């Protein structure tokens, strides 16, 4: 039995070997074609790069001993770039594209200039900077890196004034009271040099001041001229008319 089975097993092994050889040939051909593929074109691997620049500067207070807190600085109203100053007041904007940019310092304590920066493609390393102290002010060129000094400080609260004697005398009520007291003190001295008739007239005026109706009546009479004193002729005429009236009454009774 053994000599008959040997040729059959040998045949099966030959068939398996042939099948394996046929199965490995397509993978080897595919690997050969992959390794022999041409490299990609140069245009597919390279990308276009835009030239950019960095804008730097520093904020400073006129007083060297005064430090400025961290302040927000923007380019183009913060639509493209925005940053904050460091402890020493320095700041940097990276990767700024060519064009015209407007730099603003967003400070709530101090007023700084507005700077217009121009970056050209052929001179990115040397930007042109123009400073405006305030909107509408004359422009002036400044070097780069920027050195911005605070022009003024914002005052949100008015300092409270202390006590002062001058403020008391500026009060209208105090002035009226001082004038009244001065009149009371000076009035007797003024009356000492007056004539008796003038004193009497002044006393009448002071008495009328106590009654407002009499004072107004006297003022009206003085204005119209009806309050003049009667003359001596008028007084004699009145007395004679009174005497004639009395005698006529006595005659009728008799």
PDB file of C-alpha atoms in Angstrom:
ATOM      1  CA  UNK A   1       0.000   0.000   0.000  1.00  0.00           C
ATOM      2  CA  UNK A   2       2.836   2.415   0.817  1.00  0.00           C
ATOM      3  CA  UNK A   3       4.557   2.258  -2.629  1.00  0.00           C
ATOM      4  CA  UNK A   4       1.210   3.151  -4.310  1.00  0.00           C
ATOM      5  CA  UNK A   5       0.519   6.255  -2.123  1.00  0.00           C
ATOM      6  CA  UNK A   6       3.953   7.872  -2.646  1.00  0.00           C
ATOM      7  CA  UNK A   7       3.316   9.085  -6.236  1.00  0.00           C
ATOM      8  CA  UNK A   8      -0.026  10.609  -5.182  1.00  0.00           C
ATOM      9  CA  UNK A   9       1.474  12.681  -2.306  1.00  0.00           C
ATOM     10  CA  UNK A  10       4.281  13.818  -4.571  1.00  0.00           C
ATOM     11  CA  UNK A  11       1.785  14.990  -7.146  1.00  0.00           C
ATOM     12  CA  UNK A  12      -0.206  16.915  -4.555  1.00  0.00           C
ATOM     13  CA  UNK A  13       2.912  18.691  -3.288  1.00  0.00           C
ATOM     14  CA  UNK A  14       3.854  19.691  -6.836  1.00  0.00           C
ATOM     15  CA  UNK A  15       0.383  21.152  -7.430  1.00  0.00           C
ATOM     16  CA  UNK A  16       0.496  23.175  -4.201  1.00  0.00           C
ATOM     17  CA  UNK A  17       3.938  24.568  -5.069  1.00  0.00           C
ATOM     18  CA  UNK A  18       2.776  25.599  -8.519  1.00  0.00           C
ATOM     19  CA  UNK A  19      -0.319  27.313  -7.069  1.00  0.00           C
ATOM     20  CA  UNK A  20       1.772  29.296  -4.616  1.00  0.00           C
ATOM     21  CA  UNK A  21       4.108  30.485  -7.362  1.00  0.00           C
ATOM     22  CA  UNK A  22       1.208  31.711  -9.438  1.00  0.00           C
ATOM     23  CA  UNK A  23      -0.317  33.592  -6.426  1.00  0.00           C
ATOM     24  CA  UNK A  24       2.877  35.532  -5.557  1.00  0.00           C
ATOM     25  CA  UNK A  25       3.636  36.753  -9.115  1.00  0.00           C
ATOM     26  CA  UNK A  26       0.910  39.540  -9.306  1.00  0.00           C
ATOM     27  CA  UNK A  27       2.032  41.120  -5.990  1.00  0.00           C
ATOM     28  CA  UNK A  28       5.655  41.269  -7.154  1.00  0.00           C
ATOM     29  CA  UNK A  29       4.628  42.936 -10.416  1.00  0.00           C
ATOM     30  CA  UNK A  30       2.540  45.535  -8.585  1.00  0.00           C
ATOM     31  CA  UNK A  31       5.434  46.341  -6.224  1.00  0.00           C
ATOM     32  CA  UNK A  32       7.764  46.757  -9.189  1.00  0.00           C
ATOM     33  CA  UNK A  33       5.410  49.172 -10.918  1.00  0.00           C
ATOM     34  CA  UNK A  34       4.972  51.222  -7.672  1.00  0.00           C
ATOM     35  CA  UNK A  35       8.692  51.576  -7.110  1.00  0.00           C
ATOM     36  CA  UNK A  36       9.284  52.550 -10.716  1.00  0.00           C
ATOM     37  CA  UNK A  37       6.583  55.317 -10.685  1.00  0.00           C
ATOM     38  CA  UNK A  38       7.906  58.787 -11.668  1.00  0.00           C
ATOM     39  CA  UNK A  39       8.236  61.469  -8.897  1.00  0.00           C
ATOM     40  CA  UNK A  40       5.477  64.070  -8.624  1.00  0.00           C
ATOM     41  CA  UNK A  41       5.781  67.305 -10.537  1.00  0.00           C
ATOM     42  CA  UNK A  42       7.430  70.267  -8.811  1.00  0.00           C
ATOM     43  CA  UNK A  43       4.319  72.422  -9.140  1.00  0.00           C
ATOM     44  CA  UNK A  44       2.317  69.995  -7.034  1.00  0.00           C
ATOM     45  CA  UNK A  45       4.682  70.059  -4.003  1.00  0.00           C
ATOM     46  CA  UNK A  46       5.502  73.810  -3.797  1.00  0.00           C
ATOM     47  CA  UNK A  47       3.125  76.517  -2.377  1.00  0.00           C
ATOM     48  CA  UNK A  48       3.248  80.288  -2.771  1.00  0.00           C
ATOM     49  CA  UNK A  49       4.358  82.200   0.407  1.00  0.00           C
ATOM     50  CA  UNK A  50       3.446  85.823   1.204  1.00  0.00           C
ATOM     51  CA  UNK A  51       6.098  88.146   2.607  1.00  0.00           C
ATOM     52  CA  UNK A  52       5.210  89.568   6.023  1.00  0.00           C
ATOM     53  CA  UNK A  53       6.890  91.862   8.514  1.00  0.00           C
ATOM     54  CA  UNK A  54       6.938  92.553  12.250  1.00  0.00           C
ATOM     55  CA  UNK A  55       5.957  95.883  13.778  1.00  0.00           C
ATOM     56  CA  UNK A  56       7.331  96.669  17.225  1.00  0.00           C
ATOM     57  CA  UNK A  57       7.336  99.611  19.565  1.00  0.00           C
ATOM     58  CA  UNK A  58       7.073 100.809  23.136  1.00  0.00           C
ATOM     59  CA  UNK A  59       4.737 102.958  25.225  1.00  0.00           C
ATOM     60  CA  UNK A  60       6.309 105.454  27.585  1.00  0.00           C
ATOM     61  CA  UNK A  61       5.144 108.010  30.170  1.00  0.00           C
ATOM     62  CA  UNK A  62       6.727 111.497  30.261  1.00  0.00           C
ATOM     63  CA  UNK A  63       7.672 110.858  33.892  1.00  0.00           C
ATOM     64  CA  UNK A  64      10.321 108.117  33.960  1.00  0.00           C
ATOM     65  CA  UNK A  65       9.241 107.015  37.440  1.00  0.00           C
ATOM     66  CA  UNK A  66       5.652 106.362  36.286  1.00  0.00           C
ATOM     67  CA  UNK A  67       4.869 102.948  34.829  1.00  0.00           C
ATOM     68  CA  UNK A  68       2.084 102.225  32.356  1.00  0.00           C
ATOM     69  CA  UNK A  69      -0.212  99.287  32.981  1.00  0.00           C
ATOM     70  CA  UNK A  70      -0.732  96.590  30.398  1.00  0.00           C
ATOM     71  CA  UNK A  71      -2.510  98.284  27.501  1.00  0.00           C
ATOM     72  CA  UNK A  72      -4.285  96.833  24.476  1.00  0.00           C
ATOM     73  CA  UNK A  73      -2.928  97.901  21.070  1.00  0.00           C
ATOM     74  CA  UNK A  74      -4.724  97.159  17.809  1.00  0.00           C
ATOM     75  CA  UNK A  75      -4.094  97.300  14.087  1.00  0.00           C
ATOM     76  CA  UNK A  76      -7.058  98.318  11.919  1.00  0.00           C
ATOM     77  CA  UNK A  77      -9.434  98.510  14.925  1.00  0.00           C
ATOM     78  CA  UNK A  78      -8.476  94.994  16.009  1.00  0.00           C
ATOM     79  CA  UNK A  79      -9.877  93.309  12.900  1.00  0.00           C
ATOM     80  CA  UNK A  80      -6.483  91.832  11.908  1.00  0.00           C
ATOM     81  CA  UNK A  81      -4.044  92.139  14.826  1.00  0.00           C
ATOM     82  CA  UNK A  82      -4.332  92.831  18.537  1.00  0.00           C
ATOM     83  CA  UNK A  83      -1.829  92.547  21.377  1.00  0.00           C
ATOM     84  CA  UNK A  84      -0.999  93.801  24.895  1.00  0.00           C
ATOM     85  CA  UNK A  85       2.093  95.605  26.130  1.00  0.00           C
ATOM     86  CA  UNK A  86       4.679  93.918  28.328  1.00  0.00           C
ATOM     87  CA  UNK A  87       5.879  95.102  31.740  1.00  0.00           C
ATOM     88  CA  UNK A  88       8.351  97.524  30.156  1.00  0.00           C
ATOM     89  CA  UNK A  89       5.696  98.867  27.748  1.00  0.00           C
ATOM     90  CA  UNK A  90       6.993  97.068  24.643  1.00  0.00           C
ATOM     91  CA  UNK A  91       4.768  95.353  22.063  1.00  0.00           C
ATOM     92  CA  UNK A  92       5.217  93.395  18.814  1.00  0.00           C
ATOM     93  CA  UNK A  93       2.920  92.497  15.901  1.00  0.00           C
ATOM     94  CA  UNK A  94       4.081  89.465  13.907  1.00  0.00           C
ATOM     95  CA  UNK A  95       3.212  88.447  10.337  1.00  0.00           C
ATOM     96  CA  UNK A  96       1.788  91.776   9.255  1.00  0.00           C
ATOM     97  CA  UNK A  97       0.965  91.713   5.495  1.00  0.00           C
ATOM     98  CA  UNK A  98       1.820  94.525   3.079  1.00  0.00           C
ATOM     99  CA  UNK A  99      -0.496  97.503   2.933  1.00  0.00           C
ATOM    100  CA  UNK A 100      -1.542 100.495   5.036  1.00  0.00           C
ATOM    101  CA  UNK A 101      -2.360  99.761   8.687  1.00  0.00           C
ATOM    102  CA  UNK A 102      -3.693 102.012  11.443  1.00  0.00           C
ATOM    103  CA  UNK A 103      -2.283 101.528  14.947  1.00  0.00           C
ATOM    104  CA  UNK A 104      -4.373 102.619  17.948  1.00  0.00           C
ATOM    105  CA  UNK A 105      -3.562 102.523  21.662  1.00  0.00           C
ATOM    106  CA  UNK A 106      -6.687 101.540  23.604  1.00  0.00           C
ATOM    107  CA  UNK A 107      -5.773 103.169  26.914  1.00  0.00           C
ATOM    108  CA  UNK A 108      -8.294 104.342  29.528  1.00  0.00           C
ATOM    109  CA  UNK A 109      -5.757 106.337  31.508  1.00  0.00           C
ATOM    110  CA  UNK A 110      -3.557 108.144  28.968  1.00  0.00           C
ATOM    111  CA  UNK A 111      -3.906 109.630  25.506  1.00  0.00           C
ATOM    112  CA  UNK A 112      -1.449 108.382  22.857  1.00  0.00           C
ATOM    113  CA  UNK A 113      -0.950 109.287  19.224  1.00  0.00           C
ATOM    114  CA  UNK A 114      -2.496 107.405  16.329  1.00  0.00           C
ATOM    115  CA  UNK A 115       0.043 105.936  13.887  1.00  0.00           C
ATOM    116  CA  UNK A 116      -0.479 105.071  10.224  1.00  0.00           C
ATOM    117  CA  UNK A 117       1.969 102.394   9.000  1.00  0.00           C
ATOM    118  CA  UNK A 118       2.704 101.648   5.342  1.00  0.00           C
ATOM    119  CA  UNK A 119       4.360  98.372   4.312  1.00  0.00           C
ATOM    120  CA  UNK A 120       5.537  97.992   0.712  1.00  0.00           C
ATOM    121  CA  UNK A 121       6.396  94.680  -0.955  1.00  0.00           C
ATOM    122  CA  UNK A 122       9.906  95.793  -1.873  1.00  0.00           C
ATOM    123  CA  UNK A 123      10.690  97.349   1.540  1.00  0.00           C
ATOM    124  CA  UNK A 124       9.060  95.219   4.224  1.00  0.00           C
ATOM    125  CA  UNK A 125      11.979  95.697   6.597  1.00  0.00           C
ATOM    126  CA  UNK A 126      11.623  99.504   6.666  1.00  0.00           C
ATOM    127  CA  UNK A 127       7.988 100.513   7.233  1.00  0.00           C
ATOM    128  CA  UNK A 128       6.936 104.133   6.849  1.00  0.00           C
ATOM    129  CA  UNK A 129       5.236 105.454  10.002  1.00  0.00           C
ATOM    130  CA  UNK A 130       3.216 108.692  10.274  1.00  0.00           C
ATOM    131  CA  UNK A 131       2.045 109.964  13.677  1.00  0.00           C
ATOM    132  CA  UNK A 132      -1.157 111.908  14.411  1.00  0.00           C
ATOM    133  CA  UNK A 133      -1.281 113.401  17.927  1.00  0.00           C
ATOM    134  CA  UNK A 134      -5.086 113.599  17.621  1.00  0.00           C
ATOM    135  CA  UNK A 135      -7.592 113.382  14.746  1.00  0.00           C
ATOM    136  CA  UNK A 136      -7.030 116.353  12.457  1.00  0.00           C
ATOM    137  CA  UNK A 137      -3.618 117.237  13.904  1.00  0.00           C
ATOM    138  CA  UNK A 138      -0.614 117.858  11.624  1.00  0.00           C
ATOM    139  CA  UNK A 139       1.133 114.634  10.664  1.00  0.00           C
ATOM    140  CA  UNK A 140       4.809 113.916  11.261  1.00  0.00           C
ATOM    141  CA  UNK A 141       7.028 111.003  10.303  1.00  0.00           C
ATOM    142  CA  UNK A 142       8.519 108.902  13.110  1.00  0.00           C
ATOM    143  CA  UNK A 143      11.095 106.098  12.972  1.00  0.00           C
ATOM    144  CA  UNK A 144      10.538 102.395  13.499  1.00  0.00           C
ATOM    145  CA  UNK A 145      10.531 100.785  16.125  1.00  0.00           C
ATOM    146  CA  UNK A 146       7.843 103.091  17.464  1.00  0.00           C
ATOM    147  CA  UNK A 147       8.346 105.178  20.601  1.00  0.00           C
ATOM    148  CA  UNK A 148       4.950 106.520  21.725  1.00  0.00           C
ATOM    149  CA  UNK A 149       4.803 108.975  24.629  1.00  0.00           C
ATOM    150  CA  UNK A 150       1.572 109.774  26.490  1.00  0.00           C
ATOM    151  CA  UNK A 151       0.341 113.297  25.683  1.00  0.00           C
ATOM    152  CA  UNK A 152      -2.175 113.678  28.523  1.00  0.00           C
ATOM    153  CA  UNK A 153      -4.051 111.795  31.232  1.00  0.00           C
ATOM    154  CA  UNK A 154      -7.810 111.309  31.355  1.00  0.00           C
ATOM    155  CA  UNK A 155      -9.651 112.748  34.372  1.00  0.00           C
ATOM    156  CA  UNK A 156     -13.004 111.068  35.032  1.00  0.00           C
ATOM    157  CA  UNK A 157     -13.720 112.612  38.464  1.00  0.00           C
ATOM    158  CA  UNK A 158     -13.469 116.197  39.671  1.00  0.00           C
ATOM    159  CA  UNK A 159     -11.464 116.490  42.903  1.00  0.00           C
ATOM    160  CA  UNK A 160     -13.511 117.582  45.889  1.00  0.00           C
ATOM    161  CA  UNK A 161     -12.745 121.112  47.053  1.00  0.00           C
ATOM    162  CA  UNK A 162     -11.748 121.671  50.662  1.00  0.00           C
ATOM    163  CA  UNK A 163     -13.000 124.243  53.128  1.00  0.00           C
ATOM    164  CA  UNK A 164     -12.204 127.839  52.215  1.00  0.00           C
ATOM    165  CA  UNK A 165     -13.217 131.196  53.693  1.00  0.00           C
ATOM    166  CA  UNK A 166     -13.398 132.688  50.222  1.00  0.00           C
ATOM    167  CA  UNK A 167     -16.153 130.236  49.280  1.00  0.00           C
ATOM    168  CA  UNK A 168     -18.236 131.500  52.248  1.00  0.00           C
ATOM    169  CA  UNK A 169     -18.035 135.116  51.129  1.00  0.00           C
ATOM    170  CA  UNK A 170     -18.961 134.090  47.584  1.00  0.00           C
ATOM    171  CA  UNK A 171     -22.341 132.889  48.827  1.00  0.00           C
ATOM    172  CA  UNK A 172     -25.096 135.405  47.832  1.00  0.00           C
ATOM    173  CA  UNK A 173     -26.954 134.936  51.132  1.00  0.00           C
ATOM    174  CA  UNK A 174     -23.800 135.757  53.062  1.00  0.00           C
ATOM    175  CA  UNK A 175     -23.279 138.914  50.996  1.00  0.00           C
ATOM    176  CA  UNK A 176     -26.849 140.079  51.660  1.00  0.00           C
ATOM    177  CA  UNK A 177     -26.413 139.501  55.376  1.00  0.00           C
ATOM    178  CA  UNK A 178     -23.130 141.428  55.447  1.00  0.00           C
ATOM    179  CA  UNK A 179     -24.721 144.375  53.621  1.00  0.00           C
ATOM    180  CA  UNK A 180     -27.636 144.423  56.064  1.00  0.00           C
ATOM    181  CA  UNK A 181     -25.339 144.358  59.102  1.00  0.00           C
ATOM    182  CA  UNK A 182     -23.190 147.101  57.587  1.00  0.00           C
ATOM    183  CA  UNK A 183     -26.272 149.259  57.023  1.00  0.00           C
ATOM    184  CA  UNK A 184     -27.390 148.810  60.634  1.00  0.00           C
ATOM    185  CA  UNK A 185     -23.962 149.780  61.920  1.00  0.00           C
ATOM    186  CA  UNK A 186     -23.469 152.771  59.621  1.00  0.00           C
ATOM    187  CA  UNK A 187     -27.018 154.170  59.794  1.00  0.00           C
ATOM    188  CA  UNK A 188     -26.684 155.859  63.243  1.00  0.00           C
ATOM    189  CA  UNK A 189     -23.413 157.476  62.232  1.00  0.00           C
ATOM    190  CA  UNK A 190     -25.000 158.764  59.047  1.00  0.00           C
ATOM    191  CA  UNK A 191     -27.964 160.231  60.974  1.00  0.00           C
ATOM    192  CA  UNK A 192     -25.691 162.184  63.314  1.00  0.00           C
ATOM    193  CA  UNK A 193     -24.727 164.611  60.557  1.00  0.00           C
ATOM    194  CA  UNK A 194     -28.286 165.181  59.292  1.00  0.00           C
ATOM    195  CA  UNK A 195     -30.568 168.162  59.973  1.00  0.00           C
ATOM    196  CA  UNK A 196     -33.543 167.726  62.314  1.00  0.00           C
ATOM    197  CA  UNK A 197     -35.956 167.916  59.375  1.00  0.00           C
ATOM    198  CA  UNK A 198     -34.056 165.250  57.493  1.00  0.00           C
ATOM    199  CA  UNK A 199     -33.964 163.081  60.594  1.00  0.00           C
ATOM    200  CA  UNK A 200     -37.694 163.415  61.012  1.00  0.00           C
ATOM    201  CA  UNK A 201     -38.297 162.550  57.376  1.00  0.00           C
ATOM    202  CA  UNK A 202     -36.049 159.506  57.623  1.00  0.00           C
ATOM    203  CA  UNK A 203     -37.817 158.343  60.763  1.00  0.00           C
ATOM    204  CA  UNK A 204     -41.134 158.614  58.919  1.00  0.00           C
ATOM    205  CA  UNK A 205     -39.754 156.550  56.076  1.00  0.00           C
ATOM    206  CA  UNK A 206     -38.515 153.911  58.495  1.00  0.00           C
ATOM    207  CA  UNK A 207     -41.916 153.842  60.180  1.00  0.00           C
ATOM    208  CA  UNK A 208     -43.640 153.420  56.821  1.00  0.00           C
ATOM    209  CA  UNK A 209     -41.350 150.509  55.967  1.00  0.00           C
ATOM    210  CA  UNK A 210     -42.996 148.563  58.773  1.00  0.00           C
ATOM    211  CA  UNK A 211     -46.349 148.883  56.962  1.00  0.00           C
ATOM    212  CA  UNK A 212     -45.967 147.872  53.281  1.00  0.00           C
ATOM    213  CA  UNK A 213     -49.297 149.425  52.261  1.00  0.00           C
ATOM    214  CA  UNK A 214     -48.279 152.865  53.554  1.00  0.00           C
ATOM    215  CA  UNK A 215     -44.894 152.564  51.913  1.00  0.00           C
ATOM    216  CA  UNK A 216     -46.462 151.729  48.537  1.00  0.00           C
ATOM    217  CA  UNK A 217     -48.947 154.614  48.903  1.00  0.00           C
ATOM    218  CA  UNK A 218     -46.158 157.043  49.657  1.00  0.00           C
ATOM    219  CA  UNK A 219     -44.126 155.781  46.708  1.00  0.00           C
ATOM    220  CA  UNK A 220     -47.140 156.214  44.404  1.00  0.00           C
ATOM    221  CA  UNK A 221     -47.738 159.759  45.690  1.00  0.00           C
ATOM    222  CA  UNK A 222     -44.096 160.647  45.192  1.00  0.00           C
ATOM    223  CA  UNK A 223     -44.212 159.359  41.630  1.00  0.00           C
ATOM    224  CA  UNK A 224     -47.439 161.183  40.711  1.00  0.00           C
ATOM    225  CA  UNK A 225     -46.700 164.380  42.670  1.00  0.00           C
ATOM    226  CA  UNK A 226     -49.888 164.229  44.741  1.00  0.00           C
ATOM    227  CA  UNK A 227     -48.094 163.764  48.006  1.00  0.00           C
ATOM    228  CA  UNK A 228     -46.453 167.220  48.107  1.00  0.00           C
ATOM    229  CA  UNK A 229     -46.735 169.242  51.298  1.00  0.00           C
ATOM    230  CA  UNK A 230     -49.309 172.162  51.207  1.00  0.00           C
ATOM    231  CA  UNK A 231     -47.992 175.683  51.023  1.00  0.00           C
ATOM    232  CA  UNK A 232     -48.643 178.441  53.637  1.00  0.00           C
ATOM    233  CA  UNK A 233     -51.282 180.088  51.413  1.00  0.00           C
ATOM    234  CA  UNK A 234     -53.192 176.827  51.119  1.00  0.00           C
ATOM    235  CA  UNK A 235     -53.083 176.342  54.900  1.00  0.00           C
ATOM    236  CA  UNK A 236     -54.485 179.885  55.544  1.00  0.00           C
ATOM    237  CA  UNK A 237     -57.225 179.337  52.987  1.00  0.00           C
ATOM    238  CA  UNK A 238     -58.308 176.122  54.651  1.00  0.00           C
ATOM    239  CA  UNK A 239     -58.351 177.771  58.094  1.00  0.00           C
ATOM    240  CA  UNK A 240     -60.469 180.739  56.848  1.00  0.00           C
ATOM    241  CA  UNK A 241     -62.941 178.421  55.186  1.00  0.00           C
ATOM    242  CA  UNK A 242     -63.315 176.462  58.389  1.00  0.00           C
ATOM    243  CA  UNK A 243     -63.887 179.673  60.411  1.00  0.00           C
ATOM    244  CA  UNK A 244     -66.532 180.974  57.933  1.00  0.00           C
ATOM    245  CA  UNK A 245     -68.372 177.688  58.103  1.00  0.00           C
ATOM    246  CA  UNK A 246     -68.530 177.830  61.900  1.00  0.00           C
ATOM    247  CA  UNK A 247     -69.956 181.410  61.942  1.00  0.00           C
ATOM    248  CA  UNK A 248     -72.613 180.487  59.372  1.00  0.00           C
ATOM    249  CA  UNK A 249     -73.752 177.595  61.526  1.00  0.00           C
ATOM    250  CA  UNK A 250     -73.986 179.829  64.607  1.00  0.00           C
ATOM    251  CA  UNK A 251     -76.090 182.382  62.688  1.00  0.00           C
ATOM    252  CA  UNK A 252     -78.602 179.766  61.656  1.00  0.00           C
ATOM    253  CA  UNK A 253     -78.940 178.533  65.202  1.00  0.00           C
ATOM    254  CA  UNK A 254     -79.617 182.043  66.491  1.00  0.00           C
TER     255      UNK A 254
END
